[in-house]
XYZ file of C-alpha atoms in Angstrom:
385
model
C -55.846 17.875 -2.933
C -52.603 18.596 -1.349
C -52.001 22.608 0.557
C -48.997 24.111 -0.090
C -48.643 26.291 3.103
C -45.381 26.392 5.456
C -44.782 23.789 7.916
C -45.867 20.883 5.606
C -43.675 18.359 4.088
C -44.698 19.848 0.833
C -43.198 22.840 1.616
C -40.312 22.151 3.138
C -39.217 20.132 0.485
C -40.008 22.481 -2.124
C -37.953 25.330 -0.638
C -35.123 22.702 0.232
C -35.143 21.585 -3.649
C -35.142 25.407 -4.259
C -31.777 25.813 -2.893
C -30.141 22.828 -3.141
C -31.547 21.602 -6.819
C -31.636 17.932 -6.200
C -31.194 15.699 -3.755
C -30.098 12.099 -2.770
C -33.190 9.646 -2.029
C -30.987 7.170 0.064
C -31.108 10.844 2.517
C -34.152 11.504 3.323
C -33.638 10.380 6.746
C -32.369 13.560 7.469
C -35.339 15.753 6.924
C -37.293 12.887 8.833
C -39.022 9.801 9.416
C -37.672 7.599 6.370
C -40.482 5.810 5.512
C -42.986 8.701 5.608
C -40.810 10.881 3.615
C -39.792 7.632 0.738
C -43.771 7.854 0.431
C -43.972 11.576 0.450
C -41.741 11.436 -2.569
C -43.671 8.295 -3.694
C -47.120 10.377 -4.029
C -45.237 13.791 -5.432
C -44.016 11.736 -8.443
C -47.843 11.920 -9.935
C -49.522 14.422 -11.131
C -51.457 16.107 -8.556
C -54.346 18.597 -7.268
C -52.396 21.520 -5.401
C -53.651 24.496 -3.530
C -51.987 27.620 -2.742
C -54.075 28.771 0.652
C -52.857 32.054 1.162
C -53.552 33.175 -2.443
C -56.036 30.361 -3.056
C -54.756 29.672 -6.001
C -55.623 25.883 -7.520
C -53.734 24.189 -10.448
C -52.743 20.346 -11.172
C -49.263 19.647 -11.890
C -46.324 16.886 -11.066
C -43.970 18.229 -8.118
C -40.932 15.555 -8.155
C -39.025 13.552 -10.231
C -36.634 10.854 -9.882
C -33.696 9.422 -11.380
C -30.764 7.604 -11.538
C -29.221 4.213 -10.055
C -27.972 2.706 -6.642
C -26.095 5.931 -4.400
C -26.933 8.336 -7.220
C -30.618 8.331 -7.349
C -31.576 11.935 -6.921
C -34.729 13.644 -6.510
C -35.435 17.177 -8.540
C -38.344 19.200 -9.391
C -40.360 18.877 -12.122
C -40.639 20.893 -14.918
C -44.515 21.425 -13.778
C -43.511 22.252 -10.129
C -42.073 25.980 -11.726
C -44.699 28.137 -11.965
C -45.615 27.170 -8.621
C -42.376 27.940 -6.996
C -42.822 31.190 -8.426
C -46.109 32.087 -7.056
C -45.213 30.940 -3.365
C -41.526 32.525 -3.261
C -40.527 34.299 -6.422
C -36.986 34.675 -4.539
C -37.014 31.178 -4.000
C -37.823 30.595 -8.324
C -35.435 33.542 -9.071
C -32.500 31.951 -6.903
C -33.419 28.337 -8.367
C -33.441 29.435 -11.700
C -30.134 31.098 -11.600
C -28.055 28.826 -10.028
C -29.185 25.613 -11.945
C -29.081 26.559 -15.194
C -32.345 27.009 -15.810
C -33.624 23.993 -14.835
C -31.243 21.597 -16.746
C -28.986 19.470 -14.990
C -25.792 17.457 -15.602
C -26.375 13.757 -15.100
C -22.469 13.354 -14.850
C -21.418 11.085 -11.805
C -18.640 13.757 -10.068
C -22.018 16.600 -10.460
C -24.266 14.675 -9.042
C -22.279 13.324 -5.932
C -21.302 17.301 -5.661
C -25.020 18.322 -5.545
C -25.647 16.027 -3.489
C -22.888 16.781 -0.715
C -24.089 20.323 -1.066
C -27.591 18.781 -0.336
C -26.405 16.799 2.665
C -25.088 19.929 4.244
C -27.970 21.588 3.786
C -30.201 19.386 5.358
C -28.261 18.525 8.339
C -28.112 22.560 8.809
C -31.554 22.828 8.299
C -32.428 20.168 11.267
C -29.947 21.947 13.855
C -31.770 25.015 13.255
C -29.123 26.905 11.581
C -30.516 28.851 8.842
C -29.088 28.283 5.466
C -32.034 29.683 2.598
C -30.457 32.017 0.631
C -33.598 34.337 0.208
C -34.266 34.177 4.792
C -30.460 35.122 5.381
C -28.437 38.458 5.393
C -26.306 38.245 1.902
C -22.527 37.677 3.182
C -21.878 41.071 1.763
C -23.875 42.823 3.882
C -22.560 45.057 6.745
C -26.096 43.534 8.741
C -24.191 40.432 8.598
C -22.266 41.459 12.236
C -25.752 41.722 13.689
C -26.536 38.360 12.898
C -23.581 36.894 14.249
C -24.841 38.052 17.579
C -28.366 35.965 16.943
C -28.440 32.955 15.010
C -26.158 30.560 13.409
C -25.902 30.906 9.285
C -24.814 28.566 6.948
C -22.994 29.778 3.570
C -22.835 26.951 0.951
C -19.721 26.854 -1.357
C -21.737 28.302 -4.747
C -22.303 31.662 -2.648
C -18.911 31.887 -1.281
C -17.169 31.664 -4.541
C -19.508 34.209 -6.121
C -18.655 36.835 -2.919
C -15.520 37.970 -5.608
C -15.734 38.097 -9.061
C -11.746 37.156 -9.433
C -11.716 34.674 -6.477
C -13.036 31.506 -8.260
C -9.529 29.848 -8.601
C -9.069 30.560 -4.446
C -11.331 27.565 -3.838
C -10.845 25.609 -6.963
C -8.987 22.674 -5.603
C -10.809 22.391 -2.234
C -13.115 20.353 -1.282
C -14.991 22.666 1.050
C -18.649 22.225 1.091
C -20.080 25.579 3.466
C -18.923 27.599 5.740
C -21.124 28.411 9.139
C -21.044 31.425 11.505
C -22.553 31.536 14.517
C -22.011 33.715 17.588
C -18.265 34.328 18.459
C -16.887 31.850 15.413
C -16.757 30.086 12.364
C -16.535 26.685 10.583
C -15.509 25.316 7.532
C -17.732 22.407 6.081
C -17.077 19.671 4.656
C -19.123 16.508 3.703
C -17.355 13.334 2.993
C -20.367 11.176 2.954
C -18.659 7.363 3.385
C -15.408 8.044 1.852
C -12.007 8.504 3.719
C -11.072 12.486 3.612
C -8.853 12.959 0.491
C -7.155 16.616 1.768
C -5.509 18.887 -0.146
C -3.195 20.846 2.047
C -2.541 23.848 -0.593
C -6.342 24.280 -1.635
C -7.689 24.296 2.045
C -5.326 26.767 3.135
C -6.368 29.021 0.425
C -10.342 28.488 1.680
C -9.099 29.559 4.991
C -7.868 33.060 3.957
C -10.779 33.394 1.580
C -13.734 32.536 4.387
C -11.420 35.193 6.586
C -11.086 37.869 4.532
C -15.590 37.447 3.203
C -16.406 37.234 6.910
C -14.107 40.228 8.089
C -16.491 43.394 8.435
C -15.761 46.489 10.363
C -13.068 45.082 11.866
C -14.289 42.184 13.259
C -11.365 38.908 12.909
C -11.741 35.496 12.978
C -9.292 33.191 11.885
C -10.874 29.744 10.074
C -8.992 27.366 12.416
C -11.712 24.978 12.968
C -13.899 23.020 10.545
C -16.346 20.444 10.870
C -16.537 17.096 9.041
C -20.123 15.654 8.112
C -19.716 11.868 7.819
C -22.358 9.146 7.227
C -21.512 7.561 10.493
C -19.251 7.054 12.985
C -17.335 4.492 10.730
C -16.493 6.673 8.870
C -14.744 8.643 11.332
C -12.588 5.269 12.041
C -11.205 5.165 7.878
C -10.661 9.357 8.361
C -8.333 8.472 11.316
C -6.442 5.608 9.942
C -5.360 7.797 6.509
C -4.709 10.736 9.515
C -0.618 9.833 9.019
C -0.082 7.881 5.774
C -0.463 11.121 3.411
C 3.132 12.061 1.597
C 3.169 15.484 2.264
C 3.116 17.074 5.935
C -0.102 19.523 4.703
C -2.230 16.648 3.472
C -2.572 15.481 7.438
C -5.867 16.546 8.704
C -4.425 17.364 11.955
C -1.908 19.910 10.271
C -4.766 21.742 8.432
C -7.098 22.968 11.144
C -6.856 23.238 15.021
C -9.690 21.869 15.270
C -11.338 18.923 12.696
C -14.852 18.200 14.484
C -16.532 15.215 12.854
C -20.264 15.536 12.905
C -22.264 11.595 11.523
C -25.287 12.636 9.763
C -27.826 11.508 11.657
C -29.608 12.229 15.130
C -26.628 12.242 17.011
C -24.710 14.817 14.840
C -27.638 17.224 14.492
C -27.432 17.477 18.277
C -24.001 17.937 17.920
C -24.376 20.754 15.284
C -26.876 22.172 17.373
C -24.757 22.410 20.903
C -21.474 23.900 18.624
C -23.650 26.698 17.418
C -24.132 28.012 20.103
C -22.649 31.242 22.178
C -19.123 30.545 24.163
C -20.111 26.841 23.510
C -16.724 25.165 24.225
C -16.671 27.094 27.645
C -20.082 26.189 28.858
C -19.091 22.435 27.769
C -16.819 22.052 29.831
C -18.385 23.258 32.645
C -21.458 21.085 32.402
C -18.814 18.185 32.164
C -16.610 19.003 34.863
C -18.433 21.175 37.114
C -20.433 18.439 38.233
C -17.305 16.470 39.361
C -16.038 18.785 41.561
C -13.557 21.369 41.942
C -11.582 21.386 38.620
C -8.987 23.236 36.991
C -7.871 23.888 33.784
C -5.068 22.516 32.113
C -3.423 22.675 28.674
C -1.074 19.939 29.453
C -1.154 16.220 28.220
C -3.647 17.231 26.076
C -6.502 17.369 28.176
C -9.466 19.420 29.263
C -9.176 19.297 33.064
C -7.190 18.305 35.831
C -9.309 17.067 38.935
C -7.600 14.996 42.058
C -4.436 13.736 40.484
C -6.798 12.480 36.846
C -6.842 13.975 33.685
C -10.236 14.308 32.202
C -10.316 13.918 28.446
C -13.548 15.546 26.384
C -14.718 13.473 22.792
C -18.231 14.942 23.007
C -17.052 17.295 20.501
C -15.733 14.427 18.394
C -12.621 16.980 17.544
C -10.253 14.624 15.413
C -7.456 16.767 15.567
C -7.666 16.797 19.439
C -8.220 13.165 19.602
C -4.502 12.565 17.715
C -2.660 14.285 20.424
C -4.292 12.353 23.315
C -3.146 9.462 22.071
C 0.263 11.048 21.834
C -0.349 11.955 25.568
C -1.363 8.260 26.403
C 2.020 7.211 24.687
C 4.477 9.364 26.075
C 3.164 9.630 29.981
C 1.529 6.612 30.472
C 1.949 5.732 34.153
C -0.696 8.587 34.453
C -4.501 8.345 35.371
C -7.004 9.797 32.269
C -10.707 9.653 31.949
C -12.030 9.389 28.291
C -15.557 11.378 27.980
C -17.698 10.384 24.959
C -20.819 9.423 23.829
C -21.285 5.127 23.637
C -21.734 5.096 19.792
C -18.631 6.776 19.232
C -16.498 3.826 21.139
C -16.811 1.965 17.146
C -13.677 4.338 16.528
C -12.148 5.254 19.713
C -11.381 1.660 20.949
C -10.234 0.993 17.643
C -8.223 3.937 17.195
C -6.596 4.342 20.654
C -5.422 0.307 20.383
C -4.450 -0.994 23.692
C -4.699 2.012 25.807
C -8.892 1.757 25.687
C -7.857 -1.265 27.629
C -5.490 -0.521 30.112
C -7.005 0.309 33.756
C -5.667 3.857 34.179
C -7.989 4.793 31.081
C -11.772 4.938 32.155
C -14.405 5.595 30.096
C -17.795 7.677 31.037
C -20.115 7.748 28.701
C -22.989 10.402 27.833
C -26.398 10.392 25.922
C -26.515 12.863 23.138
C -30.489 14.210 24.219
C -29.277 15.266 27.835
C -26.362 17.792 26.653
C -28.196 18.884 23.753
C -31.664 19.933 26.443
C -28.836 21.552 28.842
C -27.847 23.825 25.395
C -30.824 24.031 23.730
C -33.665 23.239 25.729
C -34.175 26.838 25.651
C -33.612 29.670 23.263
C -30.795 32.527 24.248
């Protein structure tokens, strides 16, 4: 007999399936140990003894289903797995319900990948402890919503921001924006482009911009969507991103003429860290001065497109993995060469960087120190604000 109580597997998967409707199999890394979860899914594919503990409720039913073929095989509930739902979170079943048609789904290729981008997001949101369930968030339209800006991160998936105005559909129509998260003192766009070059689309992005400003503008409060974040499947794909960076026709289909800031995030360990150190309170600031303080006396600088100016070098911050940031560095290595920079980074993100920066990452006034994702993310993290 298998409990259905939070904290389990069980659980979690049911309330991500909830909100996401299905989800990829070759994924389930995210939420995980692979293995353990392919067999979770493995046993939930029978039909099973389950028990509701807090009600104590019993019943026998088949929780998961599978379908589909090579990158498209997707996990869903089961017809069975309803009533359930509906007993443990009847927000969750209401929310489900409405949002997937009632529990049929399209087994078109373009819907699926969608879902499953959606689903991605999701998940890697759900690891960085940035709270995306629709029925354990404030509703975007809610005035509350500026009091939890001030205490934990939120994630906003695509489906509720387009349903935020009844007449704003065709605003965000030819974007490819997946989410949008606020956290303390900011905001991000989302986007997921799984292991695909970045197809942008300069006219539909900038209309997402002035639609996440104008839903996440209450009582005053103003932030501009300058930055977004870029979920890849690894750090490759941050390499095919950059190289399509300048051959687009048109001046607003260049990633680095969209946002300020274009922070690519690999779905995996690495980026969950990632997500969870940008989520956090003045996190660009505090950064910085882990980096740099260390090294010294440092001061600021804007110029040559660089973080910090310490002894005659010019220190250089990746850790961030801002794209946009990263073009005009290499600008800065081209035009005042004869200067001294040092390049920091974590070591699996030198598959793009060497590539990308050509025979600069070779020349001796460019040094390279390299980080470990766990020890930034315990000096942000390790404890709770």
């Amino acid at each position: 007999m298998i409990f259905i109580r939070d904290g389990t597997r069980v659980y979690k998967l049911l309330m991500l399936l909830a909100c996401v409707g299905e989800y990829p199999m070759r994924s389930v890394y995210l939420l995980g140990n692979e293995r353990v979860w392919k067999r979770k899914v493995r046993e939930l594919q029978q039909w099973q003894d389950f028990c509701l503990p807090e009600s104590g409720e019993r019943g026998r039913f088949q929780m998961l289903t599978v379908s589909g073929k090579g990158k498209n095989v997707t996990i869903r509930l089961h017809w069975s797995a309803l009533a359930a739902l509906k007993r443990i979170r009847e927000a969750a079943y209401s929310y489900y319900m409405e949002h997937f048609n009632q529990h049929h789904f399209s087994g078109a290729v373009t819907h699926v990948s969608r879902n499953h981008r959606l689903a991605e997001t999701v998940a890697m949101c759900m690891a960085a402890g940035i709270a995306v369930l629709p029925w354990e968030k404030p509703e975007i339209h809610d005035r509350t919503i500026r009091q939890m800006r001030t205490k934990t991160p939120c994630c906003y998936l695509s489906r509720e921001l387009k349903s935020f105005y009844e007449g704003e559909m065709k605003k965000t129509e030819f974007t490819r924006l997946t989410a949008a998260v606020v956290y303390p003192n900011g905001m991000y766009a989302v986007y997921n482009t799984r292991d695909e070059a970045m197809l942008w689309r300069g006219g539909g992005e900038e209309k997402a911009q002035i639609l996440l400003e104008d839903i996440f503008r209450t009582d005053g409060w103003r932030n501009e969507a300058k930055s977004a974040i870029l979920l890849g499947r690894d750090f490759r794909t941050a390499a095919v991103t950059l190289e399509g960076a300048f051959v687009r026709r048109h001046l607003k289909e260049r990633l680095d003429q969209i946002y300020e800031n274009l922070y690519f995030v690999p779905m995996n360990e690495i980026g969950i860290k990632m997500l969870g150190i940008m989520t956090r309170r003045d996190w660009r600031i505090r950064l910085r001065e882990a980096i740099f303080g260390r090294l010294g006396t440092w001061e600021n600088t804007d110029k040559k497109a660089c973080d910090a100016h310490i002894s005659g070098v010019y220190h250089y911050c990746h850790l961030d993995g801002d794209l946009c940031s990263l073009i005009r560095f290499r600008s800065t290595l081209r035009r005042w060469s004869e200067e001294t920079y040092v390049l920091h980074c974590y070591r699996e993100q030198i598959v793009y960087l060497k590539e990308y920066l050509g025979d600069y990452s070779g020349k001796g006034n460019l040094k390279l120190r390299l980080y470990a994702p766990e020890t930034l993310h315990t000096h942000f993290c390790g404890t709770k604000e």
